[in-house]
Amino acid sequence: MHDRMHARTPQEPHVALHITVDQDAATAPFEQIRAQIAERAHSGALPVGYKLPTVRGFAEELGLAANTVAKAYRALEADGVIETRGRHGTFIAAAGDAARRRAAEAAQSYAQRAHRLGLDRAAALAAVEDALRAVYGDEAGA
């Protein structure tokens, strides 16, 4: 088995899905797939409406278990990056609006939970800022 596996899906002549999975990386393969597809969708490299390969086909191309790809797809769908249209397949969604909507829902849920826990506004905001720094690094405070 190769350390790195690549998948290329020539859905459209001008757009190709290039995913690399490093089996030796500390990051789980499903997360590598999720992160790469999400980044390409958010950057516009994968346009809205781009049809992704089937779970089984993509797993075969990458040399991974179908459950690994399915887990990545489920996470991407939960984040609003992709949408499944039944038998028609899985497509890149209009991620900007969906991502903002889901972020707003998560923020609302957090605010309600922080309030129930008895945190004041400053403490709740400080917790968010700490979490953002942990994920984004110092750029979160800028």
PDB file of C-alpha atoms in Angstrom, residues 21-126:
ATOM      1  CA  VAL A  21      -4.537  10.771   1.681  1.00  0.00           C
ATOM      2  CA  ASP A  22      -1.364  10.251   3.704  1.00  0.00           C
ATOM      3  CA  GLN A  23      -1.696   6.986   5.614  1.00  0.00           C
ATOM      4  CA  ASP A  24       1.203   7.969   7.897  1.00  0.00           C
ATOM      5  CA  ALA A  25      -0.278  11.319   8.906  1.00  0.00           C
ATOM      6  CA  ALA A  26      -1.555  11.871  12.429  1.00  0.00           C
ATOM      7  CA  THR A  27      -4.853  13.078  10.946  1.00  0.00           C
ATOM      8  CA  ALA A  28      -7.369  10.326  10.219  1.00  0.00           C
ATOM      9  CA  PRO A  29      -7.981   9.594   6.505  1.00  0.00           C
ATOM     10  CA  PHE A  30     -11.664  10.610   6.694  1.00  0.00           C
ATOM     11  CA  GLU A  31     -10.639  13.982   8.143  1.00  0.00           C
ATOM     12  CA  GLN A  32      -8.019  14.475   5.426  1.00  0.00           C
ATOM     13  CA  ILE A  33     -10.720  13.864   2.793  1.00  0.00           C
ATOM     14  CA  ARG A  34     -13.223  16.128   4.588  1.00  0.00           C
ATOM     15  CA  ALA A  35     -10.746  18.968   4.998  1.00  0.00           C
ATOM     16  CA  GLN A  36      -9.506  18.867   1.407  1.00  0.00           C
ATOM     17  CA  ILE A  37     -12.986  18.808  -0.118  1.00  0.00           C
ATOM     18  CA  ALA A  38     -14.173  21.575   2.224  1.00  0.00           C
ATOM     19  CA  GLU A  39     -11.167  23.768   1.408  1.00  0.00           C
ATOM     20  CA  ARG A  40     -11.641  23.286  -2.337  1.00  0.00           C
ATOM     21  CA  ALA A  41     -15.363  23.993  -2.080  1.00  0.00           C
ATOM     22  CA  HIS A  42     -14.859  27.159  -0.011  1.00  0.00           C
ATOM     23  CA  SER A  43     -12.083  28.430  -2.314  1.00  0.00           C
ATOM     24  CA  GLY A  44     -14.211  27.838  -5.402  1.00  0.00           C
ATOM     25  CA  ALA A  45     -11.817  25.244  -6.857  1.00  0.00           C
ATOM     26  CA  LEU A  46     -14.797  22.869  -6.703  1.00  0.00           C
ATOM     27  CA  PRO A  47     -17.766  24.885  -7.963  1.00  0.00           C
ATOM     28  CA  VAL A  48     -21.304  24.700  -6.641  1.00  0.00           C
ATOM     29  CA  GLY A  49     -23.025  21.800  -8.359  1.00  0.00           C
ATOM     30  CA  TYR A  50     -19.844  19.797  -8.944  1.00  0.00           C
ATOM     31  CA  LYS A  51     -20.776  16.118  -8.741  1.00  0.00           C
ATOM     32  CA  LEU A  52     -18.614  14.116  -6.347  1.00  0.00           C
ATOM     33  CA  PRO A  53     -17.807  10.468  -6.983  1.00  0.00           C
ATOM     34  CA  THR A  54     -19.873   7.780  -5.303  1.00  0.00           C
ATOM     35  CA  VAL A  55     -18.706   6.667  -1.875  1.00  0.00           C
ATOM     36  CA  ARG A  56     -17.781   3.225  -3.145  1.00  0.00           C
ATOM     37  CA  GLY A  57     -16.056   4.472  -6.296  1.00  0.00           C
ATOM     38  CA  PHE A  58     -14.094   7.126  -4.445  1.00  0.00           C
ATOM     39  CA  ALA A  59     -13.049   4.640  -1.760  1.00  0.00           C
ATOM     40  CA  GLU A  60     -11.769   2.268  -4.451  1.00  0.00           C
ATOM     41  CA  GLU A  61      -9.798   5.067  -6.139  1.00  0.00           C
ATOM     42  CA  LEU A  62      -8.181   5.995  -2.828  1.00  0.00           C
ATOM     43  CA  GLY A  63      -7.653   2.406  -1.693  1.00  0.00           C
ATOM     44  CA  LEU A  64      -9.707   3.023   1.445  1.00  0.00           C
ATOM     45  CA  ALA A  65     -12.743   1.430   3.064  1.00  0.00           C
ATOM     46  CA  ALA A  66     -16.092   2.780   1.873  1.00  0.00           C
ATOM     47  CA  ASN A  67     -16.958   3.666   5.484  1.00  0.00           C
ATOM     48  CA  THR A  68     -14.007   6.081   5.580  1.00  0.00           C
ATOM     49  CA  VAL A  69     -15.297   8.046   2.596  1.00  0.00           C
ATOM     50  CA  ALA A  70     -18.893   7.807   3.874  1.00  0.00           C
ATOM     51  CA  LYS A  71     -17.807   9.328   7.204  1.00  0.00           C
ATOM     52  CA  ALA A  72     -16.138  12.235   5.386  1.00  0.00           C
ATOM     53  CA  TYR A  73     -19.232  12.786   3.234  1.00  0.00           C
ATOM     54  CA  ARG A  74     -21.513  12.730   6.312  1.00  0.00           C
ATOM     55  CA  ALA A  75     -19.362  15.374   8.019  1.00  0.00           C
ATOM     56  CA  LEU A  76     -19.322  17.519   4.861  1.00  0.00           C
ATOM     57  CA  GLU A  77     -23.086  17.227   4.543  1.00  0.00           C
ATOM     58  CA  ALA A  78     -23.574  18.144   8.203  1.00  0.00           C
ATOM     59  CA  ASP A  79     -21.450  21.246   7.574  1.00  0.00           C
ATOM     60  CA  GLY A  80     -23.485  22.184   4.490  1.00  0.00           C
ATOM     61  CA  VAL A  81     -20.526  21.790   2.133  1.00  0.00           C
ATOM     62  CA  ILE A  82     -22.136  19.012   0.111  1.00  0.00           C
ATOM     63  CA  GLU A  83     -25.670  17.827  -0.496  1.00  0.00           C
ATOM     64  CA  THR A  84     -26.986  14.443  -1.499  1.00  0.00           C
ATOM     65  CA  ARG A  85     -29.749  14.393  -4.072  1.00  0.00           C
ATOM     66  CA  GLY A  86     -30.911  10.812  -3.729  1.00  0.00           C
ATOM     67  CA  ARG A  87     -30.041   8.657  -6.718  1.00  0.00           C
ATOM     68  CA  HIS A  88     -28.712  11.660  -8.617  1.00  0.00           C
ATOM     69  CA  GLY A  89     -25.581  11.770  -6.481  1.00  0.00           C
ATOM     70  CA  THR A  90     -23.658  14.029  -4.152  1.00  0.00           C
ATOM     71  CA  PHE A  91     -22.824  17.602  -5.112  1.00  0.00           C
ATOM     72  CA  ILE A  92     -20.956  20.637  -3.820  1.00  0.00           C
ATOM     73  CA  ALA A  93     -23.591  22.845  -2.166  1.00  0.00           C
ATOM     74  CA  ALA A  94     -23.838  26.613  -2.080  1.00  0.00           C
ATOM     75  CA  ALA A  95     -21.523  26.460   0.914  1.00  0.00           C
ATOM     76  CA  GLY A  96     -21.325  30.147   1.758  1.00  0.00           C
ATOM     77  CA  ASP A  97     -24.933  30.581   2.779  1.00  0.00           C
ATOM     78  CA  ALA A  98     -25.211  27.128   4.353  1.00  0.00           C
ATOM     79  CA  ALA A  99     -21.965  27.565   6.281  1.00  0.00           C
ATOM     80  CA  ARG A 100     -23.023  30.965   7.640  1.00  0.00           C
ATOM     81  CA  ARG A 101     -26.437  29.605   8.597  1.00  0.00           C
ATOM     82  CA  ARG A 102     -24.922  26.618  10.426  1.00  0.00           C
ATOM     83  CA  ALA A 103     -22.375  28.832  12.159  1.00  0.00           C
ATOM     84  CA  ALA A 104     -25.175  31.130  13.323  1.00  0.00           C
ATOM     85  CA  GLU A 105     -27.118  28.107  14.615  1.00  0.00           C
ATOM     86  CA  ALA A 106     -24.034  26.861  16.480  1.00  0.00           C
ATOM     87  CA  ALA A 107     -23.426  30.330  17.935  1.00  0.00           C
ATOM     88  CA  GLN A 108     -27.044  30.565  19.090  1.00  0.00           C
ATOM     89  CA  SER A 109     -26.814  27.137  20.709  1.00  0.00           C
ATOM     90  CA  TYR A 110     -23.544  28.092  22.422  1.00  0.00           C
ATOM     91  CA  ALA A 111     -24.949  31.396  23.689  1.00  0.00           C
ATOM     92  CA  GLN A 112     -27.970  29.645  25.177  1.00  0.00           C
ATOM     93  CA  ARG A 113     -25.793  26.989  26.828  1.00  0.00           C
ATOM     94  CA  ALA A 114     -23.345  29.557  28.228  1.00  0.00           C
ATOM     95  CA  HIS A 115     -26.275  31.524  29.668  1.00  0.00           C
ATOM     96  CA  ARG A 116     -27.753  28.368  31.276  1.00  0.00           C
ATOM     97  CA  LEU A 117     -24.330  27.650  32.797  1.00  0.00           C
ATOM     98  CA  GLY A 118     -24.397  31.050  34.431  1.00  0.00           C
ATOM     99  CA  LEU A 119     -21.596  32.690  32.430  1.00  0.00           C
ATOM    100  CA  ASP A 120     -21.830  36.410  31.954  1.00  0.00           C
ATOM    101  CA  ARG A 121     -21.411  37.907  28.481  1.00  0.00           C
ATOM    102  CA  ALA A 122     -17.692  38.654  28.962  1.00  0.00           C
ATOM    103  CA  ALA A 123     -16.916  35.107  30.136  1.00  0.00           C
ATOM    104  CA  ALA A 124     -18.913  33.574  27.272  1.00  0.00           C
ATOM    105  CA  LEU A 125     -17.121  35.772  24.736  1.00  0.00           C
ATOM    106  CA  ALA A 126     -13.718  34.987  26.267  1.00  0.00           C
TER     107      ALA A 126
END
